[in-house]
mmCIF file of C-alpha atoms in Angstrom:
data_model
loop_
_atom_site.group_PDB
_atom_site.id
_atom_site.type_symbol
_atom_site.label_atom_id
_atom_site.label_comp_id
_atom_site.label_asym_id
_atom_site.label_seq_id
_atom_site.Cartn_x
_atom_site.Cartn_y
_atom_site.Cartn_z
ATOM 1 C CA MET A 1 -5.529 -2.488 -3.443
ATOM 2 C CA LYS A 2 -6.508 0.015 -6.134
ATOM 3 C CA ARG A 3 -3.838 -1.415 -8.411
ATOM 4 C CA LYS A 4 -5.308 -4.908 -8.012
ATOM 5 C CA TYR A 5 -8.771 -3.700 -9.026
ATOM 6 C CA PHE A 6 -7.249 -1.823 -11.953
ATOM 7 C CA TYR A 7 -5.567 -4.989 -13.281
ATOM 8 C CA ILE A 8 -8.723 -7.029 -12.752
ATOM 9 C CA SER A 9 -10.814 -4.464 -14.642
ATOM 10 C CA ILE A 10 -8.315 -4.494 -17.525
ATOM 11 C CA LEU A 11 -8.462 -8.299 -17.682
ATOM 12 C CA ILE A 12 -12.258 -8.282 -17.637
ATOM 13 C CA GLY A 13 -12.263 -5.682 -20.399
ATOM 14 C CA LEU A 14 -9.866 -7.694 -22.547
ATOM 15 C CA PHE A 15 -11.810 -10.913 -22.072
ATOM 16 C CA SER A 16 -15.079 -9.166 -22.940
ATOM 17 C CA ILE A 17 -13.573 -7.880 -26.209
ATOM 18 C CA MET A 18 -12.126 -11.274 -27.250
ATOM 19 C CA PRO A 19 -15.351 -12.697 -28.795
ATOM 20 C CA PHE A 20 -15.591 -9.714 -31.126
ATOM 21 C CA ILE A 21 -11.972 -10.091 -32.198
ATOM 22 C CA GLY A 22 -12.460 -13.828 -32.728
ATOM 23 C CA ASN A 23 -15.249 -13.200 -35.255
ATOM 24 C CA ALA A 24 -12.820 -11.470 -37.607
ATOM 25 C CA GLN A 25 -11.898 -14.776 -39.205
ATOM 26 C CA PHE A 26 -12.747 -16.332 -42.535
ATOM 27 C CA GLY A 27 -15.768 -18.525 -43.062
ATOM 28 C CA SER A 28 -15.712 -22.262 -43.513
ATOM 29 C CA PRO A 29 -13.758 -23.676 -46.484
ATOM 30 C CA PRO A 30 -15.615 -24.610 -49.674
ATOM 31 C CA ASP A 31 -17.031 -28.096 -50.156
ATOM 32 C CA PRO A 32 -14.377 -30.375 -51.720
ATOM 33 C CA GLY A 33 -16.925 -32.115 -53.913
ATOM 34 C CA GLY A 34 -17.972 -35.730 -54.214
ATOM 35 C CA PRO A 35 -15.945 -38.895 -53.738
ATOM 36 C CA PRO A 36 -13.008 -39.617 -56.058
ATOM 37 C CA SER A 37 -13.763 -41.040 -59.496
ATOM 38 C CA LYS A 38 -12.311 -44.478 -58.612
ATOM 39 C CA GLY A 39 -14.860 -45.092 -55.869
ATOM 40 C CA ASN A 40 -14.569 -44.644 -52.138
ATOM 41 C CA PRO A 41 -11.064 -44.185 -50.699
ATOM 42 C CA PRO A 42 -9.720 -46.924 -48.409
ATOM 43 C CA LEU A 43 -10.033 -46.590 -44.659
ATOM 44 C CA GLY A 44 -7.179 -44.525 -43.264
ATOM 45 C CA GLY A 45 -6.861 -42.573 -46.493
ATOM 46 C CA GLY A 46 -4.401 -45.003 -48.054
ATOM 47 C CA ALA A 47 -1.662 -44.213 -45.534
ATOM 48 C CA PRO A 48 1.391 -46.505 -45.785
ATOM 49 C CA ILE A 49 1.181 -48.491 -42.550
ATOM 50 C CA GLY A 50 3.443 -51.464 -43.341
ATOM 51 C CA GLU A 51 6.878 -49.854 -42.959
ATOM 52 C CA GLY A 52 6.013 -48.130 -39.704
ATOM 53 C CA THR A 53 4.604 -51.291 -38.171
ATOM 54 C CA VAL A 54 7.717 -53.307 -39.014
ATOM 55 C CA PHE A 55 9.896 -50.535 -37.622
ATOM 56 C CA LEU A 56 7.983 -50.389 -34.322
ATOM 57 C CA ILE A 57 7.959 -54.174 -33.914
ATOM 58 C CA SER A 58 11.711 -54.351 -34.545
ATOM 59 C CA LEU A 59 12.356 -51.594 -32.002
ATOM 60 C CA GLY A 60 10.207 -53.417 -29.450
ATOM 61 C CA ALA A 61 12.041 -56.683 -30.062
ATOM 62 C CA ALA A 62 15.438 -54.981 -29.719
ATOM 63 C CA TYR A 63 14.321 -53.366 -26.464
ATOM 64 C CA ALA A 64 13.093 -56.717 -25.113
ATOM 65 C CA VAL A 65 16.402 -58.415 -25.998
ATOM 66 C CA ARG A 66 18.326 -55.608 -24.319
ATOM 67 C CA LYS A 67 16.262 -55.898 -21.134
ATOM 68 C CA TYR A 68 16.627 -59.701 -21.150
ATOM 69 C CA ARG A 69 20.413 -59.498 -21.495
ATOM 70 C CA LYS A 70 20.649 -56.824 -18.817
ATOM 71 C CA ALA A 71 18.540 -58.922 -16.424
ATOM 72 C CA LYS A 72 20.656 -61.996 -17.202
ATOM 73 C CA ILE A 73 23.897 -60.090 -16.443
ATOM 74 C CA ASN A 74 22.464 -58.741 -13.169
ATOM 75 C CA LYS A 75 21.349 -62.240 -12.179
ATOM 76 C CA GLU A 76 24.860 -63.625 -12.809
ATOM 77 C CA ILE A 77 26.410 -60.849 -10.699
ATOM 78 C CA ASP A 78 24.017 -61.535 -7.806
ATOM 79 C CA ASN A 79 24.889 -65.263 -7.735
#
């Protein structure tokens, strides 16, 4: 029983010290400045979306064809 209270008191002590240890970090980063010289950036930051979308659609289509063929084979076996 004493050992249990000892461990609990150590945990409480550690958790009470944590906020002081957490304050030993750097401040916020400096302001990056104004918008770029060419105007406002596009929504999404100009990320290339096209190739990923085509890739995901092709994977989905391949998966659908696979499931269709598998269902067709199972239906032929059941008949």
